[in-house]
Short mmCIF file of C-alpha atoms and ligand atoms in Angstrom, two decimals:
data_model
loop_
_atom_site.label_atom_id
_atom_site.label_comp_id
_atom_site.label_asym_id
_atom_site.label_seq_id
_atom_site.Cartn_x
_atom_site.Cartn_y
_atom_site.Cartn_z
CA MET A 1 19.17 22.22 50.87
CA PRO A 2 20.35 18.59 50.51
CA ARG A 3 23.79 18.01 49.09
CA LYS A 4 24.03 16.65 45.57
CA THR A 5 25.24 13.19 46.63
CA ASP A 6 22.28 12.77 48.99
CA PHE A 7 20.01 13.73 46.21
CA MET A 8 21.56 11.13 43.89
CA SER A 9 21.46 8.35 46.45
CA GLU A 10 17.82 9.14 47.06
CA ILE A 11 17.10 8.72 43.36
CA ILE A 12 19.01 5.46 43.28
CA LYS A 13 17.07 4.20 46.26
CA ARG A 14 13.78 5.02 44.62
CA ILE A 15 14.86 3.39 41.35
CA ARG A 16 15.70 0.21 43.24
CA GLU A 17 12.36 0.25 44.99
CA LYS A 18 10.46 0.60 41.72
CA GLU A 19 12.55 -2.14 40.17
CA GLN A 20 11.48 -4.51 42.91
CA LYS A 21 7.84 -3.84 42.09
CA TRP A 22 8.02 -5.24 38.59
CA ALA A 23 10.44 -8.07 39.28
CA SER A 24 7.71 -10.55 38.33
CA PHE A 25 8.06 -9.43 34.70
CA GLN A 26 11.33 -11.33 34.56
CA PRO A 27 10.59 -14.77 35.94
CA LYS A 28 13.73 -16.74 36.64
CA GLY A 29 14.44 -20.28 35.40
CA GLU A 30 12.29 -22.31 37.78
CA THR A 31 9.26 -19.98 37.69
CA ARG A 32 9.48 -19.71 33.93
CA ILE A 33 9.49 -23.46 33.51
CA LYS A 34 6.52 -23.88 35.85
CA LEU A 35 4.53 -21.27 33.97
CA LEU A 36 5.23 -22.89 30.65
CA ASP A 37 4.56 -26.40 32.02
CA SER A 38 1.08 -25.33 33.09
CA VAL A 39 0.36 -23.82 29.71
CA THR A 40 1.84 -26.75 27.81
CA SER A 41 -0.18 -29.36 29.66
CA PHE A 42 -3.29 -27.21 29.19
CA ALA A 43 -2.62 -27.01 25.44
CA HIS A 44 -2.03 -30.77 25.15
CA SER A 45 -5.20 -31.55 27.01
CA PHE A 46 -7.14 -29.14 24.77
CA LEU A 47 -5.77 -30.81 21.64
CA ASP A 48 -6.12 -34.38 22.88
CA LYS A 49 -9.68 -34.02 24.12
CA MET A 50 -11.00 -31.85 21.33
CA ASP A 51 -12.59 -34.68 19.36
CA ASP A 52 -14.82 -35.60 22.30
CA GLU A 53 -16.00 -32.06 22.86
CA LYS A 54 -18.74 -30.04 21.24
CA THR A 55 -17.87 -27.59 18.48
CA TYR A 56 -20.46 -25.05 19.55
CA HIS A 57 -21.58 -23.82 22.95
CA SER A 58 -24.47 -21.37 22.95
CA GLN A 59 -24.03 -20.09 26.54
CA LYS A 60 -22.72 -16.56 27.09
CA PRO A 61 -19.41 -15.90 28.87
CA ASP A 62 -19.43 -14.32 32.33
CA HIS A 63 -18.13 -10.77 32.20
CA GLN A 64 -17.28 -10.75 35.92
CA ARG A 65 -14.56 -13.32 35.50
CA PHE A 66 -12.62 -11.15 33.02
CA ARG A 67 -12.53 -7.98 35.08
CA ILE A 68 -9.12 -6.38 35.53
CA THR A 69 -8.38 -5.34 39.10
CA ASN A 70 -5.28 -5.16 41.24
CA ARG A 71 -5.85 -8.65 42.60
CA THR A 72 -3.55 -11.23 41.08
CA SER A 73 -4.13 -14.91 40.41
CA GLY A 74 -2.04 -17.98 39.68
CA ILE A 75 -1.70 -19.30 36.15
CA ASP A 76 -3.84 -22.39 36.83
CA GLN A 77 -6.71 -20.25 38.02
CA LEU A 78 -6.42 -18.11 34.92
CA LEU A 79 -6.31 -21.11 32.63
CA GLU A 80 -9.53 -22.25 34.24
CA ILE A 81 -11.19 -18.96 33.34
CA TYR A 82 -9.82 -19.28 29.82
CA SER A 83 -11.21 -22.78 29.53
CA ASP A 84 -14.66 -21.97 30.97
CA GLU A 85 -15.33 -18.54 29.53
CA VAL A 86 -13.41 -18.53 26.26
CA ILE A 87 -12.84 -22.04 24.95
CA HIS A 88 -16.21 -23.40 26.01
CA ARG A 89 -18.21 -20.49 24.66
CA GLY A 90 -19.25 -19.92 21.04
CA ILE A 91 -17.56 -21.81 18.23
CA ASN A 92 -14.44 -23.85 18.81
CA ALA A 93 -12.67 -22.65 15.69
CA ALA A 94 -9.90 -25.22 16.09
CA SER A 95 -12.36 -28.10 16.06
CA ALA A 96 -12.81 -30.61 13.25
CA GLY A 97 -16.54 -30.02 13.55
CA HIS A 98 -16.34 -26.38 12.46
CA PHE A 99 -18.23 -26.27 9.14
CA GLY A 100 -19.34 -22.65 9.52
CA TYR A 101 -18.15 -19.37 7.99
CA ILE A 102 -14.60 -20.03 6.72
CA PRO A 103 -12.74 -22.30 9.16
CA GLY A 104 -9.04 -23.09 9.09
CA GLY A 105 -8.06 -24.84 12.29
CA GLY A 106 -4.74 -23.43 13.46
CA LEU A 107 -1.60 -25.50 12.88
CA TYR A 108 0.34 -26.38 16.00
CA ALA A 109 3.67 -25.57 14.33
CA SER A 110 2.36 -22.10 13.65
CA ALA A 111 1.57 -21.59 17.33
CA ILE A 112 5.13 -22.57 18.13
CA GLY A 113 6.29 -20.03 15.54
CA ASP A 114 4.25 -17.35 17.29
CA TYR A 115 5.76 -18.29 20.61
CA LEU A 116 9.28 -17.91 19.27
CA ALA A 117 8.44 -14.67 17.47
CA ALA A 118 7.03 -13.22 20.68
CA ILE A 119 9.88 -14.44 22.89
CA THR A 120 12.57 -12.89 20.69
CA ASN A 121 10.25 -10.00 19.77
CA GLU A 122 11.66 -9.41 16.30
CA TYR A 123 10.91 -6.06 14.71
CA ALA A 124 9.84 -7.16 11.25
CA GLY A 125 8.30 -3.92 9.99
CA ILE A 126 11.64 -2.45 8.95
CA GLN A 127 14.70 -4.13 7.44
CA TYR A 128 17.00 -2.18 9.72
CA GLY A 129 15.23 -3.48 12.84
CA SER A 130 15.57 -7.17 12.10
CA PRO A 131 16.99 -7.80 8.63
CA GLY A 132 16.61 -11.54 9.07
CA ALA A 133 12.96 -11.33 10.08
CA ALA A 134 12.21 -8.97 7.19
CA MET A 135 14.06 -11.29 4.81
CA MET A 136 12.13 -14.30 6.09
CA GLU A 137 8.84 -12.51 5.44
CA ASN A 138 10.02 -11.53 1.99
CA ALA A 139 10.94 -15.14 1.26
CA VAL A 140 7.35 -16.10 2.12
CA ILE A 141 6.05 -13.33 -0.17
CA ASP A 142 8.43 -14.51 -2.94
CA TRP A 143 7.00 -18.01 -2.62
CA MET A 144 3.50 -16.57 -2.99
CA LYS A 145 4.57 -14.57 -6.05
CA SER A 146 5.88 -17.76 -7.60
CA ILE A 147 2.71 -19.78 -7.03
CA PHE A 148 0.48 -17.06 -8.47
CA GLY A 149 2.81 -16.26 -11.36
CA PHE A 150 3.45 -12.70 -10.21
CA PRO A 151 6.72 -11.15 -11.43
CA GLU A 152 9.64 -10.67 -9.02
CA THR A 153 9.20 -6.92 -9.31
CA SER A 154 5.78 -7.05 -7.67
CA VAL A 155 5.50 -6.23 -3.98
CA GLY A 156 3.64 -7.78 -1.12
CA THR A 157 3.34 -8.01 2.60
CA LEU A 158 1.86 -10.13 5.36
CA THR A 159 -1.12 -8.47 7.01
CA SER A 160 -3.41 -9.25 9.94
CA GLY A 161 -5.93 -10.77 7.54
CA GLY A 162 -7.84 -10.35 4.31
CA SER A 163 -9.59 -7.12 5.24
CA ILE A 164 -6.42 -5.05 5.60
CA ALA A 165 -4.86 -6.80 2.62
CA ASN A 166 -7.86 -5.83 0.46
CA MET A 167 -7.64 -2.26 1.73
CA ILE A 168 -3.98 -2.01 0.71
CA ALA A 169 -4.75 -3.14 -2.84
CA LEU A 170 -7.78 -0.89 -3.24
CA THR A 171 -5.76 2.08 -1.99
CA ALA A 172 -2.99 1.36 -4.48
CA ALA A 173 -5.56 1.12 -7.30
CA ARG A 174 -7.10 4.40 -6.19
CA ASP A 175 -3.75 6.16 -6.28
CA ARG A 176 -2.53 4.65 -9.51
CA HIS A 177 -5.70 5.92 -11.20
CA LYS A 178 -5.55 9.20 -9.25
CA ILE A 179 -9.10 8.92 -7.98
CA LYS A 180 -9.63 11.95 -5.80
CA GLY A 181 -11.67 15.13 -5.52
CA ASP A 182 -14.41 15.57 -8.12
CA LEU A 183 -13.33 12.46 -9.97
CA ILE A 184 -14.55 10.18 -7.16
CA GLU A 185 -18.24 10.53 -7.99
CA ARG A 186 -17.62 9.74 -11.65
CA SER A 187 -15.35 6.76 -11.00
CA VAL A 188 -16.75 3.27 -11.35
CA ILE A 189 -15.86 0.01 -9.61
CA TYR A 190 -17.27 -3.28 -10.91
CA MET A 191 -17.92 -6.23 -8.63
CA SER A 192 -20.27 -9.11 -8.09
CA ALA A 193 -22.96 -8.97 -5.42
CA GLN A 194 -21.09 -11.88 -3.82
CA VAL A 195 -17.94 -9.87 -3.13
CA HIS A 196 -16.93 -9.93 0.55
CA HIS A 197 -18.31 -7.02 2.60
CA CYS A 198 -14.79 -6.04 3.69
CA VAL A 199 -14.29 -4.66 0.17
CA ASN A 200 -17.20 -2.24 0.62
CA LYS A 201 -15.93 -1.39 4.08
CA ALA A 202 -12.43 -0.68 2.76
CA LEU A 203 -13.80 1.53 -0.01
CA ARG A 204 -15.60 3.61 2.59
CA ILE A 205 -12.49 3.85 4.78
CA ILE A 206 -10.30 4.99 1.90
CA GLY A 207 -12.73 7.70 0.83
CA LEU A 208 -14.31 5.98 -2.17
CA GLU A 209 -17.73 5.65 -0.61
CA ASP A 210 -19.17 8.02 -3.22
CA ALA A 211 -17.67 6.20 -6.19
CA VAL A 212 -20.13 4.35 -8.42
CA LEU A 213 -20.43 0.64 -7.57
CA ARG A 214 -21.72 -1.50 -10.42
CA THR A 215 -23.01 -4.92 -9.51
CA ILE A 216 -22.34 -7.48 -12.21
CA ASP A 217 -24.87 -10.24 -12.93
CA LEU A 218 -24.01 -13.77 -11.90
CA ASP A 219 -24.43 -17.03 -13.77
CA GLU A 220 -26.21 -20.02 -12.27
CA ARG A 221 -23.02 -20.97 -10.40
CA HIS A 222 -22.71 -17.53 -8.77
CA ARG A 223 -19.83 -16.40 -11.02
CA MET A 224 -19.53 -12.98 -12.55
CA ARG A 225 -20.91 -12.84 -16.12
CA THR A 226 -18.15 -11.34 -18.24
CA GLU A 227 -20.62 -10.31 -20.94
CA ASP A 228 -22.56 -8.19 -18.46
CA LEU A 229 -19.31 -6.66 -17.20
CA ARG A 230 -18.30 -5.73 -20.75
CA GLU A 231 -21.67 -4.12 -21.45
CA LYS A 232 -21.75 -2.12 -18.22
CA ILE A 233 -18.25 -0.74 -18.79
CA LEU A 234 -19.19 0.32 -22.31
CA ILE A 235 -22.32 2.13 -21.15
CA ASP A 236 -20.38 3.91 -18.39
CA GLN A 237 -17.71 5.01 -20.85
CA GLN A 238 -20.40 6.33 -23.19
CA ASN A 239 -21.88 8.28 -20.29
CA ASN A 240 -18.54 9.96 -19.62
CA LEU A 241 -17.94 8.09 -16.36
CA ASN A 242 -14.51 6.86 -15.29
CA PRO A 243 -14.34 3.07 -14.97
CA PHE A 244 -11.12 2.21 -13.15
CA MET A 245 -11.35 -1.05 -11.22
CA ILE A 246 -12.84 -4.54 -11.24
CA VAL A 247 -12.95 -6.59 -8.05
CA GLY A 248 -13.24 -10.32 -8.64
CA SER A 249 -13.25 -13.27 -6.26
CA ILE A 250 -11.56 -16.63 -6.12
CA GLY A 251 -13.81 -18.34 -3.62
CA THR A 252 -16.74 -16.16 -2.61
CA THR A 253 -17.77 -16.47 1.02
CA ASP A 254 -21.36 -17.52 0.41
CA THR A 255 -20.82 -20.17 -2.22
CA GLY A 256 -17.10 -20.53 -2.89
CA ALA A 257 -17.49 -19.38 -6.50
CA ILE A 258 -14.51 -18.52 -8.70
CA ASP A 259 -15.03 -15.69 -11.18
CA PRO A 260 -13.76 -16.29 -14.76
CA ILE A 261 -10.36 -14.74 -14.14
CA ASN A 262 -8.86 -15.06 -17.60
CA GLU A 263 -11.88 -13.61 -19.37
CA ILE A 264 -12.08 -10.70 -16.94
CA CYS A 265 -8.36 -10.04 -17.51
CA ASP A 266 -9.12 -9.50 -21.21
CA VAL A 267 -11.76 -6.92 -20.31
CA ALA A 268 -9.51 -5.22 -17.74
CA GLU A 269 -6.54 -4.99 -20.11
CA LYS A 270 -8.61 -3.72 -23.01
CA ASN A 271 -10.10 -0.94 -20.90
CA ASP A 272 -7.05 -0.18 -18.75
CA LEU A 273 -8.81 -1.12 -15.50
CA TRP A 274 -7.12 -2.34 -12.33
CA PHE A 275 -8.20 -5.94 -11.76
CA HIS A 276 -8.07 -6.89 -8.11
CA VAL A 277 -8.92 -10.40 -6.94
CA ASP A 278 -10.01 -11.30 -3.44
CA ALA A 279 -8.79 -14.86 -2.96
CA ALA A 280 -8.81 -14.67 0.83
CA TYR A 281 -10.62 -17.96 1.10
CA GLY A 282 -9.74 -19.74 -2.12
CA GLY A 283 -6.19 -18.62 -2.93
CA PHE A 284 -4.16 -21.64 -1.91
CA PHE A 285 -6.32 -24.06 -3.88
CA ILE A 286 -3.97 -23.07 -6.71
CA LEU A 287 -1.62 -25.63 -5.12
CA THR A 288 -4.00 -28.47 -5.99
CA GLU A 289 -4.02 -30.44 -9.22
CA MET A 290 -7.81 -30.55 -9.00
CA LYS A 291 -8.41 -26.81 -9.00
CA LYS A 292 -5.40 -25.11 -10.51
CA ALA A 293 -7.08 -24.82 -13.94
CA ALA A 294 -9.65 -22.45 -12.44
CA PHE A 295 -6.81 -20.05 -11.67
CA GLU A 296 -5.84 -19.66 -15.31
CA GLY A 297 -4.87 -16.06 -15.96
CA VAL A 298 -4.21 -15.22 -12.31
CA GLY A 299 -0.70 -14.06 -13.21
CA ARG A 300 -2.28 -11.33 -15.37
CA ILE A 301 -4.22 -9.58 -12.59
CA ASP A 302 -2.99 -6.45 -10.79
CA SER A 303 -3.36 -7.51 -7.19
CA ILE A 304 -4.45 -10.50 -5.14
CA VAL A 305 -5.35 -11.12 -1.50
CA VAL A 306 -4.89 -14.48 0.18
CA ASP A 307 -5.52 -15.52 3.77
CA PRO A 308 -3.14 -18.15 5.12
CA HIS A 309 -5.40 -18.27 8.19
CA LYS A 310 -8.00 -19.84 5.91
CA SER A 311 -6.66 -22.08 3.15
CA MET A 312 -3.30 -22.69 4.83
CA PHE A 313 -4.96 -23.60 8.15
CA LEU A 314 -2.87 -21.18 10.21
CA PRO A 315 -4.20 -19.63 13.41
CA TYR A 316 -6.03 -16.33 12.95
CA GLY A 317 -3.95 -13.28 12.30
CA ILE A 318 -2.33 -13.66 8.89
CA GLY A 319 -3.36 -12.45 5.45
CA ALA A 320 -1.24 -11.42 2.50
CA ILE A 321 -1.37 -9.01 -0.40
CA LEU A 322 0.56 -9.06 -3.68
CA VAL A 323 0.53 -6.02 -5.95
CA LYS A 324 2.24 -5.77 -9.33
CA ASP A 325 2.51 -2.00 -9.46
CA ARG A 326 5.21 -1.36 -6.88
CA LYS A 327 5.16 2.38 -7.44
CA SER A 328 1.50 2.90 -6.62
CA VAL A 329 1.45 0.78 -3.51
CA VAL A 330 4.57 2.47 -2.17
CA GLN A 331 3.23 5.91 -3.04
CA SER A 332 0.12 5.16 -0.97
CA HIS A 333 1.87 3.71 2.06
CA HIS A 334 5.43 4.97 2.30
CA TYR A 335 6.22 7.74 4.72
CA THR A 336 9.34 9.23 6.21
CA ALA A 337 9.81 10.82 9.59
CA ASN A 338 12.87 12.30 11.25
CA TYR A 339 12.87 9.80 14.08
CA MET A 340 12.99 7.04 11.48
CA GLN A 341 16.03 8.38 9.66
CA ASP A 342 18.32 5.48 10.56
CA ALA A 343 15.85 3.07 9.03
CA TYR A 344 15.97 4.57 5.55
CA THR A 345 19.60 4.16 4.65
CA ASP A 346 18.86 1.24 2.37
CA ARG A 347 16.87 2.71 -0.51
CA GLU A 348 16.74 -0.51 -2.48
CA THR A 349 14.88 -2.96 -0.27
CA LEU A 350 11.31 -2.21 0.66
CA ASN A 351 10.20 -2.43 4.25
CA ALA A 352 6.91 -4.05 5.19
CA SER A 353 5.90 -0.64 6.51
CA ASP A 354 6.35 0.87 3.03
CA VAL A 355 3.48 -1.20 1.65
CA SER A 356 1.12 -1.32 4.63
CA PRO A 357 -0.63 1.05 7.05
CA GLU A 358 1.17 -0.74 9.89
CA LEU A 359 4.54 0.13 11.37
CA THR A 360 5.28 -1.89 14.50
CA ARG A 361 3.54 -5.22 14.21
CA HIS A 362 3.62 -8.88 15.07
CA PHE A 363 6.41 -10.80 13.32
CA ARG A 364 4.02 -12.88 11.23
CA GLY A 365 6.62 -14.46 9.01
CA MET A 366 7.57 -17.05 11.58
CA ARG A 367 4.05 -18.53 11.92
CA ILE A 368 3.92 -19.33 8.20
CA TRP A 369 7.57 -20.00 7.42
CA LEU A 370 7.96 -22.58 10.19
CA PRO A 371 5.16 -24.94 9.06
CA LEU A 372 6.15 -24.54 5.40
CA LYS A 373 9.75 -25.47 6.20
CA LEU A 374 8.86 -28.26 8.64
CA TYR A 375 6.31 -29.98 6.40
CA GLY A 376 6.87 -28.72 2.85
CA VAL A 377 4.14 -27.54 0.50
CA GLU A 378 2.77 -30.93 -0.55
CA PRO A 379 0.73 -31.77 2.58
CA PHE A 380 -1.06 -28.43 2.22
CA ALA A 381 -2.15 -29.38 -1.30
CA ALA A 382 -3.20 -32.87 -0.18
CA CYS A 383 -5.21 -31.49 2.71
CA LEU A 384 -7.05 -29.09 0.38
CA GLU A 385 -7.79 -31.86 -2.13
CA GLU A 386 -9.12 -34.07 0.63
CA LYS A 387 -11.49 -31.24 1.66
CA ILE A 388 -12.78 -30.94 -1.93
CA LEU A 389 -13.50 -34.68 -1.95
CA LEU A 390 -15.13 -34.53 1.48
CA LEU A 391 -17.54 -31.86 0.25
CA HIS A 392 -18.47 -34.01 -2.78
CA TYR A 393 -19.10 -36.93 -0.50
CA MET A 394 -21.17 -34.91 1.95
CA ARG A 395 -23.33 -33.34 -0.75
CA ASN A 396 -24.08 -36.78 -2.19
CA GLU A 397 -25.03 -38.09 1.22
CA LEU A 398 -27.33 -35.11 1.83
CA VAL A 399 -29.06 -35.61 -1.53
CA LYS A 400 -29.63 -39.28 -0.63
CA ARG A 401 -31.46 -38.03 2.47
CA GLY A 402 -33.84 -35.82 0.50
CA PHE A 403 -32.03 -32.51 0.87
CA LEU A 404 -31.45 -30.15 -2.02
CA VAL A 405 -27.94 -28.80 -2.46
CA GLY A 406 -26.46 -25.79 -4.25
CA PRO A 407 -24.82 -26.05 -7.69
CA GLU A 408 -21.62 -28.03 -8.21
CA PRO A 409 -19.17 -26.09 -5.97
CA ASP A 410 -16.00 -24.49 -7.32
CA LEU A 411 -14.15 -25.11 -4.05
CA THR A 412 -15.17 -26.36 -0.59
CA VAL A 413 -18.16 -24.18 0.23
CA SER A 414 -21.68 -25.23 -0.64
CA TYR A 415 -25.14 -25.19 0.88
CA PHE A 416 -28.20 -27.34 1.44
CA TRP A 417 -31.78 -27.06 2.51
CA TYR A 418 -34.73 -29.35 3.07
CA PRO A 419 -37.55 -28.87 0.56
CA THR A 420 -40.79 -28.99 2.50
CA GLY A 421 -42.75 -28.19 -0.64
CA ASN A 422 -44.76 -25.47 1.10
CA GLN A 423 -44.27 -21.88 2.20
CA ASN A 424 -42.86 -23.00 5.56
CA GLU A 425 -39.62 -24.03 3.87
CA ASN A 426 -37.49 -21.20 5.28
CA ALA A 427 -38.96 -21.61 8.77
CA PHE A 428 -38.33 -25.36 8.66
CA ASN A 429 -34.68 -24.91 7.70
CA GLU A 430 -34.18 -22.16 10.28
CA GLU A 431 -35.49 -24.55 12.92
CA LEU A 432 -33.16 -27.25 11.62
CA LEU A 433 -30.19 -24.91 12.04
CA ARG A 434 -31.39 -23.82 15.48
CA ARG A 435 -31.39 -27.46 16.58
CA ILE A 436 -27.98 -28.03 15.02
CA HIS A 437 -26.67 -25.16 17.15
CA ALA A 438 -28.40 -26.48 20.27
CA ASP A 439 -26.80 -29.87 19.67
CA GLY A 440 -23.36 -28.37 19.07
CA ARG A 441 -21.49 -31.52 18.04
CA VAL A 442 -20.68 -29.83 14.75
CA PHE A 443 -21.29 -26.22 13.74
CA PHE A 444 -22.87 -24.88 10.54
CA SER A 445 -23.70 -21.29 9.62
CA SER A 446 -26.37 -20.11 7.20
CA THR A 447 -26.91 -17.60 4.45
CA GLU A 448 -29.71 -16.26 2.34
CA LEU A 449 -29.65 -16.68 -1.42
CA ASP A 450 -32.45 -15.09 -3.47
CA GLY A 451 -34.69 -15.01 -0.40
CA LYS A 452 -34.06 -18.66 0.40
CA PHE A 453 -32.65 -19.59 3.80
CA VAL A 454 -29.90 -22.17 3.28
CA ILE A 455 -27.43 -23.93 5.57
CA ARG A 456 -23.84 -23.43 4.47
CA ILE A 457 -21.20 -26.12 4.46
CA ALA A 458 -17.63 -24.88 4.57
CA ILE A 459 -15.04 -27.61 4.80
CA LEU A 460 -11.65 -26.08 5.39
CA CYS A 461 -10.53 -26.88 8.92
CA PHE A 462 -7.56 -29.19 8.36
CA ARG A 463 -8.81 -31.45 11.16
CA THR A 464 -12.12 -32.18 9.40
CA THR A 465 -12.03 -35.76 8.09
CA LEU A 466 -14.40 -38.41 6.78
CA ASP A 467 -15.19 -39.29 10.41
CA THR A 468 -16.26 -35.71 11.08
CA VAL A 469 -18.51 -35.74 8.02
CA HIS A 470 -20.10 -38.97 9.28
CA LEU A 471 -20.64 -37.36 12.67
CA ALA A 472 -22.30 -34.35 11.02
CA LEU A 473 -24.59 -36.60 8.97
CA GLN A 474 -25.52 -38.65 12.00
CA MET A 475 -26.39 -35.49 13.90
CA ILE A 476 -28.50 -34.21 10.99
CA ASP A 477 -30.28 -37.57 10.74
CA GLU A 478 -31.19 -37.48 14.41
CA ILE A 479 -32.50 -33.93 14.25
CA MET A 480 -34.45 -34.59 11.04
CA GLU A 481 -36.11 -37.59 12.62
CA GLU A 482 -37.33 -35.39 15.47
CA LEU A 483 -38.43 -32.61 13.13
CA LEU A 484 -40.33 -34.83 10.70
CA ALA A 485 -42.05 -36.69 13.54
CA GLN A 486 -43.68 -33.45 14.68
C1 PLP B 501 -12.52 -13.99 5.17
C2 PLP B 501 -12.62 -13.22 3.92
C3 PLP B 501 -12.28 -11.88 3.86
C4 PLP B 501 -11.88 -11.08 5.09
O1 PLP B 501 -10.66 -11.49 5.55
P1 PLP B 501 -10.29 -11.39 7.11
O2 PLP B 501 -9.06 -12.23 7.18
O3 PLP B 501 -11.45 -11.94 7.86
O4 PLP B 501 -10.05 -9.96 7.41
C5 PLP B 501 -12.32 -11.25 2.64
N1 PLP B 501 -12.72 -11.91 1.54
C6 PLP B 501 -13.08 -13.20 1.56
C7 PLP B 501 -13.51 -13.87 0.30
C8 PLP B 501 -13.05 -13.90 2.75
O5 PLP B 501 -13.41 -15.19 2.77
#
């Protein structure tokens, strides 16, 4: 039997051996600088050359080049794979020419914020972990409360995006109205057919799949008709159902419509319904002089979702939720565990984890706080107003060229199609979009409205300027010339 000291020195030897094997995890000064230099020059070249590159590449990435094996590679080789198989495939979502879905761009300052947050690895989910990080996130939430006229007593948190933010609000509404068991099938949720599909998805996840969903009629500008809402609630009440929630939108995905918030608030208050608003796309237009009137009454609603990775142009990975009823949201999301006992000494301040399904998470505060502090709020408002004007300009130019366009847009999403005057209209416009994608200089997506295939315009990438709109029009002119010559 070996003596105890031999045994210990053997362990120490093995520890040292293992330590050697992961030494690369802690690059020293010179190696660290070289690594970062490669990445920095790659990033600069991406940003500087972006305007000369296509926005859309239809080729598929090569799966082989991503495979994880034990073979290692140098950073430059890996950046090459990233460039070939990731950046130059699909949509370049950072590009000025991204007019599809809901773009945003990705502010450089925000990327720097992410870098710092990851380097110092702050634990923002719990006050106790990093009180400063938690406080910074709360300061961001407080700013959001102030712009939407939510009281200081309301709660909020930064999420990964609008989907999780919506789920948090819907869960809080469910619990405040005690929708469970047999009551689920009698409980009614009112929404427009234009509500984002993540709302339906969240309802299924939180066990409200069997609740009654009432679709409210829309007016000619795709906004919820309050009169129809009022009537449907009344009928449901008369039929002994349990109306409990209205989901409205500020900026629907298809058409950018804003529901009549103030009018719906009257209905919600009168009938004691939770009024949730999905403003994932449109929320920050409240900062603009041009659109703030459309937000009238927003301070009266129960909960709101906004996506800074859309109308604040941040890189993907940040949404936010504000809820007035602190008690219900905490009741749904707060949990204690023995191994967390040190974290719950401060009963007064809420942790991010008390109002969200997440515990350990990315320190998102830094990626929004940094640009807001570096630049102030005003450039965000100006950039949004410029986008509104760009859409006006583009729609006018399209009409001049014989296209038809959707109704006067509420925000910066609209649509257009070419009227062929025969039953081939949808096929013609589908072919137009196919050629736009094949060209790739700028990217548009499409949608279907009342059986009509239309090409969507979403102007929200901060990099999109008048020059980009001219480029898009030039591309459309060239393709139309080809198409009409056939
Ligand atoms: C984008 C969007 C969502 C979903 O948000 P994610 O950040 O993609 O999870 C929800 N609602 C609307 C109106 C949106 O535009």
